[in-house]
Amino acid sequence: MHIEREQVGSDVVLKVAGRLDTPNAKPFEASLMEVVSMTDGGIVVNLAGVDYVSSSGLRALLVAGKAMRGAKRKLALSSLQPQIREVFDISGFSTLFEIN
Amino acid sequence: MATPEAGTLVSTIDVGARIDDITDATGWLGTLADEQGWPDATRFALELSLEEALTNVVSYGFAGTDRQPRIRIECWRLPEGRVAVRLIDNGVPFDPTSIAEPVVPDSIEDAKIGGHGVQLMRHFLETLDYNREGEENRLTLVAKPAG
C-alpha cells in the first residue's frame, strides 16, 4: 500500500494505491487519523489505485469518517474501481460517504 | 450444494495465526488463481472471503486459550467450473453462517464498526457452509461458476 498526500485548496487529497486488506488496515487507519488530527479542512480519499478492499479497509474508513463527522468536516471518496464500488454497495457504505 | 469431496484437491497450505500470516494465504490463493486461470470474479470472491474468514480465526479463534494454533487451507476444483476453498482450524467453535446481517445504517454516526465480513462473503459466494468436527472448525467457501 502506498499513500500520496496533496493539498488542494483547503482539502487534503490522499491518493491511495494497493490493497486495503487486513494486514494493511491498521497502517491505513493510522495514516488517515494522522491527517484528521493534523489538518482542519476536508479530506478526499482517491481510491483509483486500490484494486482490493476487505471489511478491514472499510472499517478504517469508517473510523476516520466518524471522527470527521464529529468535527463537522467533510470526508469524501473518489474514483472507485467497479469491484471496489460493489464492496461499498453491498456493505451499505456507499450511502455513508460522499463518493465522487 | 457443491461440496469439496465432489471434486479434486488441488493444493493445501498451513498458515500461522497472526494477522500478517493472512498474506501467506492470499498469496498462495493468488498463485493458484494464476496457475489455474480463474476468472477475475472467482479470484476476487475467494480471496476476499478467505481473508474475511481467516481474519476472524486469527483475531478471535485462539484468544484466551492456550492451545497451539493449527490452521490449514485447502483448495478444491469442483465440477462445472466451480472452485472451493476450505478453512480448517482448531480454534474455539465459531460459525460465521450464524451471524445476522448487519442493519444498513442511515448515517455514519449510527454505523457500527464490524460485522461486514460475513455480509460480503454471502454476497460474493455461492455457498458458505460451516461444520464443527471434533476440535476443528471447517468452513467451506464455494465461488459462483465462471461466466
PDB file of C-alpha atoms in Angstrom:
ATOM      1  CA  MET A   1       0.000   0.000   0.000  1.00  0.00           C
ATOM      2  CA  HIS A   2       1.197   3.470  -0.861  1.00  0.00           C
ATOM      3  CA  ILE A   3      -0.322   6.848   0.061  1.00  0.00           C
ATOM      4  CA  GLU A   4       0.469  10.196  -1.560  1.00  0.00           C
ATOM      5  CA  ARG A   5      -0.702  13.387   0.106  1.00  0.00           C
ATOM      6  CA  GLU A   6      -1.514  16.598  -1.723  1.00  0.00           C
ATOM      7  CA  GLN A   7      -3.037  19.901  -0.559  1.00  0.00           C
ATOM      8  CA  VAL A   8      -5.770  21.128  -2.913  1.00  0.00           C
ATOM      9  CA  GLY A   9      -7.224  24.404  -1.653  1.00  0.00           C
ATOM     10  CA  SER A  10      -8.483  23.741   1.852  1.00  0.00           C
ATOM     11  CA  ASP A  11      -8.715  19.973   1.279  1.00  0.00           C
ATOM     12  CA  VAL A  12      -6.119  17.265   1.664  1.00  0.00           C
ATOM     13  CA  VAL A  13      -6.253  14.695  -1.137  1.00  0.00           C
ATOM     14  CA  LEU A  14      -4.892  11.238  -0.262  1.00  0.00           C
ATOM     15  CA  LYS A  15      -4.096   9.110  -3.294  1.00  0.00           C
ATOM     16  CA  VAL A  16      -4.096   5.520  -2.117  1.00  0.00           C
ATOM     17  CA  ALA A  17      -2.629   2.667  -4.164  1.00  0.00           C
ATOM     18  CA  GLY A  18      -2.505  -1.069  -3.481  1.00  0.00           C
ATOM     19  CA  ARG A  19      -4.561  -3.326  -1.239  1.00  0.00           C
ATOM     20  CA  LEU A  20      -6.763  -2.231   1.646  1.00  0.00           C
ATOM     21  CA  ASP A  21      -6.644  -5.650   3.285  1.00  0.00           C
ATOM     22  CA  THR A  22      -6.433  -6.772   6.902  1.00  0.00           C
ATOM     23  CA  PRO A  23      -2.615  -6.554   7.208  1.00  0.00           C
ATOM     24  CA  ASN A  24      -2.660  -3.024   5.692  1.00  0.00           C
ATOM     25  CA  ALA A  25      -5.748  -1.773   7.534  1.00  0.00           C
ATOM     26  CA  LYS A  26      -4.046  -0.574  10.723  1.00  0.00           C
ATOM     27  CA  PRO A  27      -1.320   1.451   8.928  1.00  0.00           C
ATOM     28  CA  PHE A  28      -4.007   2.867   6.612  1.00  0.00           C
ATOM     29  CA  GLU A  29      -6.183   3.878   9.555  1.00  0.00           C
ATOM     30  CA  ALA A  30      -3.159   5.448  11.289  1.00  0.00           C
ATOM     31  CA  SER A  31      -2.332   7.464   8.157  1.00  0.00           C
ATOM     32  CA  LEU A  32      -5.915   8.677   7.854  1.00  0.00           C
ATOM     33  CA  MET A  33      -6.172   9.610  11.523  1.00  0.00           C
ATOM     34  CA  GLU A  34      -2.882  11.478  11.376  1.00  0.00           C
ATOM     35  CA  VAL A  35      -4.304  13.670   8.606  1.00  0.00           C
ATOM     36  CA  VAL A  36      -7.559  14.075  10.549  1.00  0.00           C
ATOM     37  CA  SER A  37      -5.672  15.315  13.610  1.00  0.00           C
ATOM     38  CA  MET A  38      -3.003  17.400  11.838  1.00  0.00           C
ATOM     39  CA  THR A  39      -5.288  19.328   9.438  1.00  0.00           C
ATOM     40  CA  ASP A  40      -8.562  21.195   9.757  1.00  0.00           C
ATOM     41  CA  GLY A  41     -10.070  21.130   6.230  1.00  0.00           C
ATOM     42  CA  GLY A  42     -11.782  18.435   4.231  1.00  0.00           C
ATOM     43  CA  ILE A  43     -10.230  15.135   3.206  1.00  0.00           C
ATOM     44  CA  VAL A  44     -10.680  13.400  -0.144  1.00  0.00           C
ATOM     45  CA  VAL A  45      -9.517   9.776  -0.368  1.00  0.00           C
ATOM     46  CA  ASN A  46      -8.790   8.939  -4.009  1.00  0.00           C
ATOM     47  CA  LEU A  47      -9.094   5.160  -4.418  1.00  0.00           C
ATOM     48  CA  ALA A  48      -8.257   4.951  -8.143  1.00  0.00           C
ATOM     49  CA  GLY A  49      -5.138   2.897  -7.374  1.00  0.00           C
ATOM     50  CA  VAL A  50      -6.873   0.496  -4.968  1.00  0.00           C
ATOM     51  CA  ASP A  51      -7.719  -2.858  -6.544  1.00  0.00           C
ATOM     52  CA  TYR A  52      -8.774  -4.743  -3.424  1.00  0.00           C
ATOM     53  CA  VAL A  53     -10.667  -3.836  -0.256  1.00  0.00           C
ATOM     54  CA  SER A  54     -11.921  -6.050   2.555  1.00  0.00           C
ATOM     55  CA  SER A  55     -14.068  -5.220   5.569  1.00  0.00           C
ATOM     56  CA  SER A  56     -10.916  -4.248   7.476  1.00  0.00           C
ATOM     57  CA  GLY A  57     -10.274  -1.492   4.918  1.00  0.00           C
ATOM     58  CA  LEU A  58     -13.902  -0.369   5.201  1.00  0.00           C
ATOM     59  CA  ARG A  59     -13.512  -0.264   8.968  1.00  0.00           C
ATOM     60  CA  ALA A  60     -10.515   2.090   8.711  1.00  0.00           C
ATOM     61  CA  LEU A  61     -12.511   4.476   6.519  1.00  0.00           C
ATOM     62  CA  LEU A  62     -15.455   4.322   8.917  1.00  0.00           C
ATOM     63  CA  VAL A  63     -13.263   5.197  11.908  1.00  0.00           C
ATOM     64  CA  ALA A  64     -11.931   8.246  10.037  1.00  0.00           C
ATOM     65  CA  GLY A  65     -15.404   9.118   8.738  1.00  0.00           C
ATOM     66  CA  LYS A  66     -16.865   9.128  12.235  1.00  0.00           C
ATOM     67  CA  ALA A  67     -14.038  11.356  13.502  1.00  0.00           C
ATOM     68  CA  MET A  68     -14.540  13.789  10.626  1.00  0.00           C
ATOM     69  CA  ARG A  69     -18.303  13.881  11.092  1.00  0.00           C
ATOM     70  CA  GLY A  70     -17.804  14.545  14.810  1.00  0.00           C
ATOM     71  CA  ALA A  71     -15.595  17.507  13.885  1.00  0.00           C
ATOM     72  CA  LYS A  72     -18.169  18.684  11.288  1.00  0.00           C
ATOM     73  CA  ARG A  73     -15.637  18.219   8.496  1.00  0.00           C
ATOM     74  CA  LYS A  74     -16.079  16.540   5.125  1.00  0.00           C
ATOM     75  CA  LEU A  75     -14.521  13.197   4.183  1.00  0.00           C
ATOM     76  CA  ALA A  76     -15.229  12.172   0.586  1.00  0.00           C
ATOM     77  CA  LEU A  77     -14.091   9.235  -1.540  1.00  0.00           C
ATOM     78  CA  SER A  78     -13.345   9.328  -5.237  1.00  0.00           C
ATOM     79  CA  SER A  79     -12.522   7.179  -8.265  1.00  0.00           C
ATOM     80  CA  LEU A  80     -13.589   3.725  -7.023  1.00  0.00           C
ATOM     81  CA  GLN A  81     -12.897   0.795  -9.354  1.00  0.00           C
ATOM     82  CA  PRO A  82     -16.026  -1.296 -10.157  1.00  0.00           C
ATOM     83  CA  GLN A  83     -15.201  -4.222  -7.815  1.00  0.00           C
ATOM     84  CA  ILE A  84     -14.379  -1.796  -5.011  1.00  0.00           C
ATOM     85  CA  ARG A  85     -17.654   0.037  -5.631  1.00  0.00           C
ATOM     86  CA  GLU A  86     -19.504  -3.297  -5.367  1.00  0.00           C
ATOM     87  CA  VAL A  87     -17.984  -3.915  -1.920  1.00  0.00           C
ATOM     88  CA  PHE A  88     -19.128  -0.444  -0.833  1.00  0.00           C
ATOM     89  CA  ASP A  89     -22.623  -1.019  -2.243  1.00  0.00           C
ATOM     90  CA  ILE A  90     -23.100  -4.434  -0.585  1.00  0.00           C
ATOM     91  CA  SER A  91     -21.934  -3.217   2.813  1.00  0.00           C
ATOM     92  CA  GLY A  92     -24.103  -0.085   2.654  1.00  0.00           C
ATOM     93  CA  PHE A  93     -21.041   2.159   2.809  1.00  0.00           C
ATOM     94  CA  SER A  94     -21.970   3.883  -0.473  1.00  0.00           C
ATOM     95  CA  THR A  95     -24.703   5.741   1.378  1.00  0.00           C
ATOM     96  CA  LEU A  96     -22.458   6.715   4.307  1.00  0.00           C
ATOM     97  CA  PHE A  97     -19.813   8.553   2.312  1.00  0.00           C
ATOM     98  CA  GLU A  98     -19.889  11.170  -0.394  1.00  0.00           C
ATOM     99  CA  ILE A  99     -18.460   9.352  -3.421  1.00  0.00           C
ATOM    100  CA  ASN A 100     -17.270  11.303  -6.447  1.00  0.00           C
TER     101      ASN A 100
ATOM    102  CA  MET B   1     -24.855 -27.951  -2.689  1.00  0.00           C
ATOM    103  CA  ALA B   2     -21.386 -28.327  -4.176  1.00  0.00           C
ATOM    104  CA  THR B   3     -19.076 -29.982  -1.636  1.00  0.00           C
ATOM    105  CA  PRO B   4     -15.279 -30.290  -1.796  1.00  0.00           C
ATOM    106  CA  GLU B   5     -15.485 -34.093  -1.721  1.00  0.00           C
ATOM    107  CA  ALA B   6     -17.208 -33.980  -5.128  1.00  0.00           C
ATOM    108  CA  GLY B   7     -14.047 -32.560  -6.659  1.00  0.00           C
ATOM    109  CA  THR B   8     -10.267 -32.798  -6.738  1.00  0.00           C
ATOM    110  CA  LEU B   9      -7.919 -31.464  -4.087  1.00  0.00           C
ATOM    111  CA  VAL B  10      -5.607 -29.009  -5.860  1.00  0.00           C
ATOM    112  CA  SER B  11      -3.416 -27.643  -3.077  1.00  0.00           C
ATOM    113  CA  THR B  12      -3.121 -27.146   0.687  1.00  0.00           C
ATOM    114  CA  ILE B  13      -1.252 -24.687   2.878  1.00  0.00           C
ATOM    115  CA  ASP B  14      -0.703 -24.390   6.627  1.00  0.00           C
ATOM    116  CA  VAL B  15      -0.569 -20.810   7.889  1.00  0.00           C
ATOM    117  CA  GLY B  16       0.203 -19.125  11.190  1.00  0.00           C
ATOM    118  CA  ALA B  17      -2.284 -17.380  13.450  1.00  0.00           C
ATOM    119  CA  ARG B  18      -1.060 -13.783  13.204  1.00  0.00           C
ATOM    120  CA  ILE B  19      -2.655 -11.003  11.164  1.00  0.00           C
ATOM    121  CA  ASP B  20       0.447 -10.768   8.964  1.00  0.00           C
ATOM    122  CA  ASP B  21       0.159 -14.502   8.160  1.00  0.00           C
ATOM    123  CA  ILE B  22      -3.010 -13.730   6.176  1.00  0.00           C
ATOM    124  CA  THR B  23      -0.731 -12.519   3.390  1.00  0.00           C
ATOM    125  CA  ASP B  24       0.691 -16.061   3.095  1.00  0.00           C
ATOM    126  CA  ALA B  25      -2.824 -17.404   2.497  1.00  0.00           C
ATOM    127  CA  THR B  26      -3.929 -14.775  -0.009  1.00  0.00           C
ATOM    128  CA  GLY B  27      -0.585 -15.015  -1.822  1.00  0.00           C
ATOM    129  CA  TRP B  28      -0.996 -18.799  -2.096  1.00  0.00           C
ATOM    130  CA  LEU B  29      -4.514 -18.337  -3.445  1.00  0.00           C
ATOM    131  CA  GLY B  30      -3.327 -15.716  -5.949  1.00  0.00           C
ATOM    132  CA  THR B  31      -0.693 -18.117  -7.277  1.00  0.00           C
ATOM    133  CA  LEU B  32      -3.336 -20.829  -7.687  1.00  0.00           C
ATOM    134  CA  ALA B  33      -5.602 -18.364  -9.488  1.00  0.00           C
ATOM    135  CA  ASP B  34      -2.800 -17.612 -11.950  1.00  0.00           C
ATOM    136  CA  GLU B  35      -1.879 -21.280 -12.431  1.00  0.00           C
ATOM    137  CA  GLN B  36      -5.485 -22.434 -12.844  1.00  0.00           C
ATOM    138  CA  GLY B  37      -6.595 -19.462 -14.939  1.00  0.00           C
ATOM    139  CA  TRP B  38      -9.537 -18.495 -12.710  1.00  0.00           C
ATOM    140  CA  PRO B  39     -11.769 -15.666 -13.928  1.00  0.00           C
ATOM    141  CA  ASP B  40     -11.234 -12.367 -12.092  1.00  0.00           C
ATOM    142  CA  ALA B  41     -14.618 -12.656 -10.345  1.00  0.00           C
ATOM    143  CA  THR B  42     -13.751 -16.120  -8.952  1.00  0.00           C
ATOM    144  CA  ARG B  43     -10.390 -14.913  -7.741  1.00  0.00           C
ATOM    145  CA  PHE B  44     -11.839 -11.810  -6.076  1.00  0.00           C
ATOM    146  CA  ALA B  45     -14.697 -13.731  -4.410  1.00  0.00           C
ATOM    147  CA  LEU B  46     -12.424 -16.401  -2.946  1.00  0.00           C
ATOM    148  CA  GLU B  47      -9.610 -14.065  -1.951  1.00  0.00           C
ATOM    149  CA  LEU B  48     -11.954 -11.656  -0.183  1.00  0.00           C
ATOM    150  CA  SER B  49     -13.903 -14.442   1.525  1.00  0.00           C
ATOM    151  CA  LEU B  50     -10.779 -16.302   2.638  1.00  0.00           C
ATOM    152  CA  GLU B  51      -9.349 -13.098   4.078  1.00  0.00           C
ATOM    153  CA  GLU B  52     -12.564 -12.302   5.944  1.00  0.00           C
ATOM    154  CA  ALA B  53     -12.816 -15.830   7.374  1.00  0.00           C
ATOM    155  CA  LEU B  54      -9.142 -16.009   8.302  1.00  0.00           C
ATOM    156  CA  THR B  55      -9.254 -12.573   9.937  1.00  0.00           C
ATOM    157  CA  ASN B  56     -11.975 -13.894  12.264  1.00  0.00           C
ATOM    158  CA  VAL B  57      -9.970 -17.029  13.068  1.00  0.00           C
ATOM    159  CA  VAL B  58      -6.685 -15.265  13.880  1.00  0.00           C
ATOM    160  CA  SER B  59      -8.424 -12.414  15.736  1.00  0.00           C
ATOM    161  CA  TYR B  60     -10.779 -14.451  17.934  1.00  0.00           C
ATOM    162  CA  GLY B  61     -10.214 -18.184  17.426  1.00  0.00           C
ATOM    163  CA  PHE B  62      -7.385 -18.546  19.908  1.00  0.00           C
ATOM    164  CA  ALA B  63      -7.959 -15.600  22.252  1.00  0.00           C
ATOM    165  CA  GLY B  64      -7.983 -16.737  25.864  1.00  0.00           C
ATOM    166  CA  THR B  65      -6.896 -20.267  25.023  1.00  0.00           C
ATOM    167  CA  ASP B  66      -3.503 -21.905  25.412  1.00  0.00           C
ATOM    168  CA  ARG B  67      -3.941 -24.305  22.502  1.00  0.00           C
ATOM    169  CA  GLN B  68      -1.332 -24.385  19.751  1.00  0.00           C
ATOM    170  CA  PRO B  69      -2.989 -22.906  16.630  1.00  0.00           C
ATOM    171  CA  ARG B  70      -3.365 -25.192  13.621  1.00  0.00           C
ATOM    172  CA  ILE B  71      -4.791 -23.550  10.510  1.00  0.00           C
ATOM    173  CA  ARG B  72      -4.978 -25.412   7.214  1.00  0.00           C
ATOM    174  CA  ILE B  73      -6.457 -24.207   3.952  1.00  0.00           C
ATOM    175  CA  GLU B  74      -7.421 -26.488   1.077  1.00  0.00           C
ATOM    176  CA  CYS B  75      -8.324 -25.599  -2.481  1.00  0.00           C
ATOM    177  CA  TRP B  76     -10.610 -27.955  -4.430  1.00  0.00           C
ATOM    178  CA  ARG B  77     -11.553 -27.970  -8.095  1.00  0.00           C
ATOM    179  CA  LEU B  78     -15.251 -28.883  -8.430  1.00  0.00           C
ATOM    180  CA  PRO B  79     -17.374 -29.892 -11.432  1.00  0.00           C
ATOM    181  CA  GLU B  80     -18.863 -27.239 -13.709  1.00  0.00           C
ATOM    182  CA  GLY B  81     -16.101 -24.682 -13.230  1.00  0.00           C
ATOM    183  CA  ARG B  82     -16.606 -24.195  -9.510  1.00  0.00           C
ATOM    184  CA  VAL B  83     -13.752 -23.719  -7.061  1.00  0.00           C
ATOM    185  CA  ALA B  84     -13.955 -24.385  -3.315  1.00  0.00           C
ATOM    186  CA  VAL B  85     -11.681 -23.240  -0.514  1.00  0.00           C
ATOM    187  CA  ARG B  86     -11.931 -24.963   2.861  1.00  0.00           C
ATOM    188  CA  LEU B  87     -10.550 -23.374   6.014  1.00  0.00           C
ATOM    189  CA  ILE B  88      -9.870 -25.777   8.879  1.00  0.00           C
ATOM    190  CA  ASP B  89      -8.757 -24.514  12.297  1.00  0.00           C
ATOM    191  CA  ASN B  90      -8.626 -25.786  15.866  1.00  0.00           C
ATOM    192  CA  GLY B  91      -9.804 -22.522  17.410  1.00  0.00           C
ATOM    193  CA  VAL B  92     -12.850 -22.058  19.604  1.00  0.00           C
ATOM    194  CA  PRO B  93     -16.137 -23.020  17.909  1.00  0.00           C
ATOM    195  CA  PHE B  94     -17.300 -20.202  15.649  1.00  0.00           C
ATOM    196  CA  ASP B  95     -19.997 -20.452  12.991  1.00  0.00           C
ATOM    197  CA  PRO B  96     -19.903 -17.400  10.680  1.00  0.00           C
ATOM    198  CA  THR B  97     -23.086 -18.587   8.955  1.00  0.00           C
ATOM    199  CA  SER B  98     -24.985 -17.901  12.198  1.00  0.00           C
ATOM    200  CA  ILE B  99     -24.084 -14.193  12.140  1.00  0.00           C
ATOM    201  CA  ALA B 100     -27.077 -11.962  11.394  1.00  0.00           C
ATOM    202  CA  GLU B 101     -26.901  -9.478   8.521  1.00  0.00           C
ATOM    203  CA  PRO B 102     -25.910  -6.044   9.848  1.00  0.00           C
ATOM    204  CA  VAL B 103     -28.582  -3.387   9.672  1.00  0.00           C
ATOM    205  CA  VAL B 104     -27.832  -0.836   6.948  1.00  0.00           C
ATOM    206  CA  PRO B 105     -27.356   2.394   8.902  1.00  0.00           C
ATOM    207  CA  ASP B 106     -28.985   5.699   7.988  1.00  0.00           C
ATOM    208  CA  SER B 107     -25.935   7.762   8.849  1.00  0.00           C
ATOM    209  CA  ILE B 108     -22.271   7.443   9.604  1.00  0.00           C
ATOM    210  CA  GLU B 109     -22.987   8.268  13.257  1.00  0.00           C
ATOM    211  CA  ASP B 110     -25.229   5.182  13.506  1.00  0.00           C
ATOM    212  CA  ALA B 111     -22.909   2.888  11.543  1.00  0.00           C
ATOM    213  CA  LYS B 112     -21.459   0.073  13.612  1.00  0.00           C
ATOM    214  CA  ILE B 113     -17.821  -0.834  13.168  1.00  0.00           C
ATOM    215  CA  GLY B 114     -17.525  -4.503  12.191  1.00  0.00           C
ATOM    216  CA  GLY B 115     -19.836  -7.275  11.052  1.00  0.00           C
ATOM    217  CA  HIS B 116     -19.463  -6.655   7.333  1.00  0.00           C
ATOM    218  CA  GLY B 117     -17.127  -9.539   6.527  1.00  0.00           C
ATOM    219  CA  VAL B 118     -19.795 -12.246   6.605  1.00  0.00           C
ATOM    220  CA  GLN B 119     -22.149  -9.990   4.646  1.00  0.00           C
ATOM    221  CA  LEU B 120     -19.540  -9.709   1.884  1.00  0.00           C
ATOM    222  CA  MET B 121     -18.876 -13.470   1.898  1.00  0.00           C
ATOM    223  CA  ARG B 122     -22.592 -14.218   1.484  1.00  0.00           C
ATOM    224  CA  HIS B 123     -22.800 -11.841  -1.468  1.00  0.00           C
ATOM    225  CA  PHE B 124     -19.744 -12.979  -3.382  1.00  0.00           C
ATOM    226  CA  LEU B 125     -20.040 -16.743  -2.758  1.00  0.00           C
ATOM    227  CA  GLU B 126     -22.428 -19.383  -3.991  1.00  0.00           C
ATOM    228  CA  THR B 127     -22.023 -21.435  -0.814  1.00  0.00           C
ATOM    229  CA  LEU B 128     -20.834 -20.641   2.702  1.00  0.00           C
ATOM    230  CA  ASP B 129     -21.016 -23.792   4.797  1.00  0.00           C
ATOM    231  CA  TYR B 130     -19.828 -24.473   8.350  1.00  0.00           C
ATOM    232  CA  ASN B 131     -19.488 -27.542  10.476  1.00  0.00           C
ATOM    233  CA  ARG B 132     -17.642 -28.479  13.635  1.00  0.00           C
ATOM    234  CA  GLU B 133     -15.835 -31.794  13.569  1.00  0.00           C
ATOM    235  CA  GLY B 134     -14.182 -32.817  16.825  1.00  0.00           C
ATOM    236  CA  GLU B 135     -11.912 -29.931  17.828  1.00  0.00           C
ATOM    237  CA  GLU B 136     -11.998 -28.309  14.377  1.00  0.00           C
ATOM    238  CA  ASN B 137     -13.997 -25.589  12.669  1.00  0.00           C
ATOM    239  CA  ARG B 138     -14.492 -26.348   8.970  1.00  0.00           C
ATOM    240  CA  LEU B 139     -15.664 -23.504   6.785  1.00  0.00           C
ATOM    241  CA  THR B 140     -16.241 -24.133   3.085  1.00  0.00           C
ATOM    242  CA  LEU B 141     -16.319 -21.292   0.560  1.00  0.00           C
ATOM    243  CA  VAL B 142     -17.569 -22.062  -2.942  1.00  0.00           C
ATOM    244  CA  ALA B 143     -17.279 -19.465  -5.688  1.00  0.00           C
ATOM    245  CA  LYS B 144     -20.038 -18.990  -8.201  1.00  0.00           C
ATOM    246  CA  PRO B 145     -19.321 -20.740 -11.509  1.00  0.00           C
ATOM    247  CA  ALA B 146     -17.418 -18.766 -14.084  1.00  0.00           C
ATOM    248  CA  GLY B 147     -19.393 -16.788 -16.593  1.00  0.00           C
TER     249      GLY B 147
END
